[in-house]
Amino acid sequence: MKGKISLELKPETAEALKKLCGGEKVMASIGFIKRYISMNEKPGMKEKAKALLDQINKAMEKGKISDNDPYIVEIHELKKNLKAFTTDKTMKTLEIEQATLNGLEGILGCACQNLNGFGGKPSLMNSVDFANMEFDTLGFQGKWLKLIGDPSSNFTAMVFGRPKMGKSFLCIDFAGYLARHHGRVLYVAKEEGLDLTLQQKLNNKAVAHPNLDVASYLPSSLAKYDFVFLDSVNRLGLKPEDLNRLKAQNRTKSFVFIFQTTKDGNFRGANSFQHDVDVVIEVPQKGKAVQMGRFNQGGEISIFNNYSQAA
């Protein structure tokens, strides 16, 4: 209202506040987080990133950052991402996932959005307002729409079936579709490794694409990927809590978890796996995939049928 007011403090109150402000020190972890954020998506940061990682390690060795630090979890995640960036020659810039960036900026007091739940959506709404909300979906088409439906951009799926039934062909085909139309994809082929069999599957499905990377291990940083396939969860030695941690650390990404099965066709692993994903795809017989998830209950396709190849 363009007016001015003055506030008067008691002398002893003003003096106490001055001492408090003058004696305040910035925590070492806060300083490191600030420097880490400043490197995000900037070219030519390799050497600075190495220096920052070295300084963090030294600060931890000297006790300047202890396990009691309120931001120790963030520091450990920061270290993992810095190490991945400095050792991976293919990574040209340090990429901090948006959800992680929001959280770090929130610690520094500079994040204004997306702090009240993923995507900034409220956790309490009137039912009429909720019924009228519009949710973003990926826009699946062709056989993938028929099988899965149209999921959101951070969906999770599990695929299981007996050996030689076609589940890896299905997943390779799906990875190629996502790479062509929806973003960067990582296919972790721990089950087969980067061998001739995997190459043949890529070639048979004609899915090789600049947006599709394959690996025989799970990288420490998934920052540059939108979709991640883990083939298989069992061979990677991952437990339900590991998968939940992966999802929590990469909230904007989609995961496809591929499982080995027992002799009777049930997937190997705790039942909680099946309850923690949006999409459940079973390959009950050779060449047939059936979907039991929440987006398109009962959808099914023929794995080796090439109809809707344009999709």
Coordinates of C-alpha atoms in Angstrom, one line a residue:
M1 CA 0.0 0.0 0.0
K2 CA 3.1 2.2 -0.5
G3 CA 3.2 3.3 3.1
K4 CA 6.1 2.9 5.5
I5 CA 6.1 1.7 9.1
S6 CA 8.9 1.3 11.6
L7 CA 9.4 -1.4 14.2
E8 CA 11.3 -0.8 17.4
L9 CA 13.0 -3.6 19.3
K10 CA 14.1 -3.5 22.9
P11 CA 17.8 -2.9 23.0
E12 CA 18.5 -6.2 24.7
T13 CA 16.4 -8.0 22.0
A14 CA 18.2 -6.3 19.1
E15 CA 21.6 -7.1 20.7
A16 CA 20.7 -10.8 21.1
L17 CA 19.6 -11.0 17.5
K18 CA 22.8 -9.4 16.3
K19 CA 24.9 -12.0 18.2
L20 CA 22.7 -14.8 16.8
C21 CA 23.2 -13.6 13.2
G22 CA 26.8 -12.9 13.6
G23 CA 27.6 -16.3 15.1
E24 CA 25.7 -18.3 12.5
K25 CA 27.8 -20.4 10.3
V26 CA 26.8 -22.1 7.0
M27 CA 26.9 -25.9 7.4
A28 CA 29.5 -27.6 5.2
S29 CA 26.8 -29.8 3.7
I30 CA 24.7 -26.7 2.7
G31 CA 27.7 -25.2 0.9
F32 CA 28.4 -28.4 -1.0
I33 CA 24.7 -28.7 -2.0
K34 CA 24.8 -25.1 -3.4
R35 CA 27.9 -25.8 -5.5
Y36 CA 26.4 -29.0 -6.7
I37 CA 23.2 -27.3 -7.9
S38 CA 25.2 -24.6 -9.6
M39 CA 26.8 -27.2 -12.0
N40 CA 23.4 -28.6 -13.2
E41 CA 23.3 -29.0 -17.0
K42 CA 26.3 -26.7 -17.6
P43 CA 29.0 -27.8 -20.0
G44 CA 32.7 -28.1 -19.0
M45 CA 32.0 -29.1 -15.4
K46 CA 34.0 -32.3 -15.2
E47 CA 37.0 -30.9 -13.3
K48 CA 34.9 -28.9 -11.0
A49 CA 32.8 -31.9 -10.2
K50 CA 35.9 -34.0 -9.4
A51 CA 37.2 -31.2 -7.1
L52 CA 33.8 -31.0 -5.4
L53 CA 33.7 -34.8 -4.9
D54 CA 37.3 -34.7 -3.4
Q55 CA 36.4 -31.9 -1.0
I56 CA 33.2 -33.7 0.2
N57 CA 35.2 -36.9 0.8
K58 CA 37.8 -34.9 2.8
A59 CA 35.2 -33.1 4.8
M60 CA 33.6 -36.4 5.7
E61 CA 37.0 -37.9 6.7
K62 CA 37.8 -34.9 8.9
G63 CA 34.3 -35.1 10.6
K64 CA 33.1 -31.8 9.1
I65 CA 30.1 -33.8 7.8
S66 CA 29.1 -36.6 10.1
D67 CA 26.3 -39.2 10.1
N68 CA 24.3 -36.8 12.3
D69 CA 24.2 -34.1 9.7
P70 CA 20.6 -33.4 8.8
Y71 CA 21.4 -33.6 5.1
I72 CA 23.6 -36.7 5.2
V73 CA 21.3 -38.7 2.9
E74 CA 21.4 -35.9 0.3
I75 CA 25.2 -35.8 0.5
H76 CA 25.5 -39.5 -0.2
E77 CA 23.2 -39.2 -3.2
L78 CA 25.1 -36.2 -4.4
K79 CA 28.4 -38.1 -4.1
K80 CA 26.9 -41.0 -6.2
N81 CA 25.8 -38.7 -8.9
L82 CA 29.1 -36.8 -9.0
K83 CA 31.1 -40.1 -9.2
A84 CA 28.9 -41.3 -12.0
F85 CA 29.3 -38.0 -13.9
T86 CA 33.1 -37.8 -13.4
T87 CA 33.7 -41.5 -14.5
D88 CA 31.3 -41.8 -17.4
K89 CA 32.9 -40.3 -20.5
T90 CA 29.5 -40.3 -22.3
M91 CA 28.0 -37.9 -19.8
K92 CA 28.7 -34.4 -21.1
T93 CA 26.8 -32.5 -18.4
L94 CA 25.8 -33.1 -14.8
E95 CA 22.1 -33.8 -14.9
I96 CA 20.1 -33.5 -11.7
E97 CA 16.6 -35.1 -11.9
Q98 CA 13.9 -32.4 -11.4
A99 CA 12.3 -34.0 -8.4
T100 CA 15.8 -34.2 -6.7
L101 CA 16.5 -30.6 -7.7
N102 CA 13.3 -29.4 -6.2
G103 CA 14.2 -31.2 -2.9
L104 CA 17.7 -29.7 -2.8
E105 CA 16.4 -26.2 -3.6
G106 CA 13.9 -26.7 -0.8
I107 CA 16.7 -27.3 1.6
L108 CA 18.3 -24.0 0.5
G109 CA 15.0 -22.2 0.8
C110 CA 14.7 -21.3 -2.9
A111 CA 12.1 -23.9 -4.2
C112 CA 8.7 -22.5 -4.5
Q113 CA 6.9 -25.3 -6.3
N114 CA 6.5 -29.1 -6.3
L115 CA 7.3 -29.5 -2.6
N116 CA 3.9 -30.8 -1.6
G117 CA 4.0 -34.2 -3.2
F118 CA 5.1 -35.3 -6.6
G119 CA 4.2 -33.0 -9.4
G120 CA 2.8 -30.4 -7.0
K121 CA -0.6 -32.2 -6.7
P122 CA -2.4 -31.8 -3.4
S123 CA -3.0 -34.8 -1.2
L124 CA -6.5 -33.6 -0.1
M125 CA -9.1 -32.5 -2.6
N126 CA -12.8 -32.2 -3.0
S127 CA -14.2 -35.1 -5.0
V128 CA -15.8 -32.9 -7.6
D129 CA -12.6 -31.1 -8.3
F130 CA -10.7 -34.3 -8.4
A131 CA -13.1 -35.8 -10.9
N132 CA -12.5 -32.9 -13.2
M133 CA -8.7 -33.1 -13.0
E134 CA -6.8 -33.9 -16.2
F135 CA -3.8 -36.2 -15.8
D136 CA -0.9 -36.2 -18.3
T137 CA -0.4 -39.6 -20.1
L138 CA 2.2 -40.8 -22.5
G139 CA -0.1 -41.2 -25.4
F140 CA 0.5 -44.9 -26.2
Q141 CA -0.7 -46.1 -29.6
G142 CA -1.1 -49.4 -31.6
K143 CA -0.4 -52.7 -29.9
W144 CA 1.0 -51.0 -26.7
L145 CA -2.2 -49.2 -26.2
K146 CA -4.1 -52.4 -26.7
L147 CA -1.9 -54.3 -24.2
I148 CA -1.2 -51.7 -21.5
G149 CA -3.5 -48.8 -22.0
D150 CA -2.2 -45.2 -21.7
P151 CA -0.1 -44.8 -18.5
S152 CA 1.4 -41.7 -17.0
S153 CA 5.0 -40.8 -17.5
N154 CA 6.3 -42.4 -14.3
F155 CA 4.6 -45.8 -14.5
T156 CA 6.1 -49.0 -13.1
A157 CA 5.6 -52.4 -14.7
M158 CA 6.6 -56.0 -14.0
V159 CA 6.9 -58.7 -16.7
F160 CA 7.2 -62.5 -15.9
G161 CA 7.0 -65.8 -17.8
R162 CA 8.8 -69.0 -18.2
P163 CA 12.1 -69.1 -20.3
K164 CA 11.8 -69.2 -24.1
M165 CA 8.2 -67.9 -24.0
G166 CA 9.1 -64.5 -25.4
K167 CA 9.2 -62.1 -22.5
S168 CA 12.6 -60.7 -23.5
F169 CA 11.5 -60.2 -27.1
L170 CA 8.4 -58.4 -25.8
C171 CA 10.5 -56.1 -23.5
I172 CA 13.1 -55.3 -26.2
D173 CA 10.3 -54.4 -28.6
F174 CA 8.7 -52.2 -25.9
A175 CA 12.0 -50.5 -25.2
G176 CA 12.4 -49.7 -28.9
Y177 CA 8.9 -48.2 -29.1
L178 CA 9.6 -46.0 -26.1
A179 CA 12.9 -44.9 -27.5
R180 CA 11.4 -44.0 -30.9
H181 CA 8.4 -42.0 -29.4
H182 CA 8.8 -41.1 -25.8
G183 CA 12.4 -40.5 -24.6
R184 CA 15.7 -42.0 -23.5
V185 CA 15.7 -45.7 -22.6
L186 CA 18.2 -47.9 -20.7
Y187 CA 17.9 -51.7 -21.0
V188 CA 19.9 -53.5 -18.4
A189 CA 20.5 -57.0 -19.7
K190 CA 22.0 -58.7 -16.7
E191 CA 20.2 -62.0 -17.7
E192 CA 22.0 -62.3 -21.0
G193 CA 24.7 -59.6 -20.9
L194 CA 25.8 -57.8 -24.0
D195 CA 26.1 -60.9 -26.1
L196 CA 25.1 -62.2 -29.5
T197 CA 21.6 -63.3 -28.2
L198 CA 20.7 -59.7 -27.2
Q199 CA 22.1 -58.4 -30.5
Q200 CA 19.9 -60.8 -32.4
K201 CA 16.8 -59.7 -30.5
L202 CA 17.6 -56.0 -31.2
N203 CA 18.1 -56.8 -34.9
N204 CA 15.1 -59.1 -35.1
K205 CA 12.8 -56.4 -33.7
A206 CA 14.7 -53.6 -35.6
V207 CA 14.6 -51.5 -32.4
A208 CA 18.2 -50.2 -32.3
H209 CA 17.9 -46.4 -31.9
P210 CA 20.1 -43.5 -30.6
N211 CA 17.7 -43.1 -27.6
L212 CA 18.2 -46.7 -26.5
D213 CA 21.2 -47.8 -24.5
V214 CA 22.0 -51.3 -23.4
A215 CA 24.1 -52.3 -20.4
S216 CA 25.1 -55.4 -18.5
Y217 CA 24.9 -53.6 -15.1
L218 CA 22.8 -51.0 -13.3
P219 CA 24.6 -47.6 -13.4
S220 CA 24.8 -45.6 -10.2
S221 CA 23.1 -42.6 -12.0
L222 CA 19.9 -42.9 -14.1
A223 CA 19.7 -39.1 -14.6
K224 CA 19.7 -39.1 -18.4
Y225 CA 17.0 -41.8 -18.8
D226 CA 13.2 -41.6 -18.9
F227 CA 12.6 -45.4 -18.9
V228 CA 14.6 -48.2 -17.3
F229 CA 14.3 -51.9 -18.0
L230 CA 15.8 -54.4 -15.5
D231 CA 16.3 -57.8 -17.0
S232 CA 16.1 -59.5 -14.6
V233 CA 15.4 -58.3 -11.1
N234 CA 16.5 -61.7 -9.8
R235 CA 19.8 -61.8 -11.6
L236 CA 20.5 -58.2 -10.4
G237 CA 19.9 -59.4 -6.8
L238 CA 17.3 -56.7 -6.1
K239 CA 14.7 -57.0 -3.3
P240 CA 11.4 -55.1 -2.9
E241 CA 13.0 -52.4 -0.8
D242 CA 15.7 -51.9 -3.5
L243 CA 13.0 -51.4 -6.1
N244 CA 11.1 -49.0 -3.9
R245 CA 14.3 -47.1 -3.2
L246 CA 15.0 -46.8 -7.0
K247 CA 11.5 -45.5 -7.6
A248 CA 11.8 -43.0 -4.7
Q249 CA 15.1 -41.7 -6.0
N250 CA 13.8 -41.4 -9.6
R251 CA 10.2 -40.2 -9.2
T252 CA 9.9 -38.9 -12.8
K253 CA 11.1 -42.1 -14.5
S254 CA 9.3 -45.3 -15.5
F255 CA 10.6 -48.7 -14.6
V256 CA 10.0 -52.1 -16.2
F257 CA 11.0 -55.0 -13.9
I258 CA 11.5 -58.4 -15.5
F259 CA 11.3 -61.5 -13.4
Q260 CA 12.4 -65.1 -13.6
T261 CA 9.7 -67.7 -12.9
T262 CA 9.4 -70.9 -11.0
K263 CA 8.6 -74.2 -12.8
D264 CA 4.9 -73.7 -12.3
G265 CA 5.1 -70.3 -14.0
N266 CA 4.9 -68.0 -10.9
F267 CA 7.4 -65.2 -10.7
R268 CA 10.3 -65.5 -8.3
G269 CA 10.1 -63.0 -5.6
A270 CA 7.9 -61.6 -2.8
N271 CA 4.2 -61.1 -3.5
S272 CA 4.8 -57.4 -2.6
F273 CA 6.5 -56.9 -6.0
Q274 CA 3.1 -57.5 -7.8
H275 CA 1.3 -55.0 -5.5
D276 CA 3.9 -52.2 -5.9
V277 CA 3.6 -51.7 -9.7
D278 CA 1.0 -50.2 -12.0
V279 CA 1.2 -52.8 -14.8
V280 CA 1.6 -56.6 -14.5
I281 CA 2.3 -58.4 -17.7
E282 CA 2.4 -62.2 -17.8
V283 CA 3.6 -64.4 -20.7
P284 CA 1.7 -67.5 -19.9
Q285 CA 2.4 -69.3 -23.1
K286 CA 4.8 -68.9 -26.0
G287 CA 4.2 -65.7 -27.9
K288 CA 1.3 -64.5 -25.8
A289 CA 1.3 -61.5 -23.4
V290 CA -1.5 -60.7 -21.0
Q291 CA -1.8 -57.5 -19.0
M292 CA -3.4 -57.4 -15.5
G293 CA -2.6 -53.9 -14.4
R294 CA -4.7 -50.8 -13.7
F295 CA -4.6 -49.0 -17.1
N296 CA -6.2 -51.7 -19.3
Q297 CA -7.2 -54.7 -17.4
G298 CA -7.2 -57.8 -19.5
G299 CA -5.3 -56.4 -22.5
E300 CA -3.3 -59.0 -24.6
I301 CA -1.2 -59.2 -27.7
S302 CA 0.8 -61.7 -29.7
I303 CA 4.5 -61.1 -29.1
F304 CA 5.7 -62.3 -32.5
N305 CA 2.9 -60.6 -34.5
N306 CA 4.3 -57.5 -36.2
Y307 CA 0.9 -55.7 -36.7
S308 CA 0.9 -52.0 -36.0
Q309 CA 4.6 -51.9 -36.6
A310 CA 4.5 -48.2 -37.2
A311 CA 3.6 -47.7 -33.6

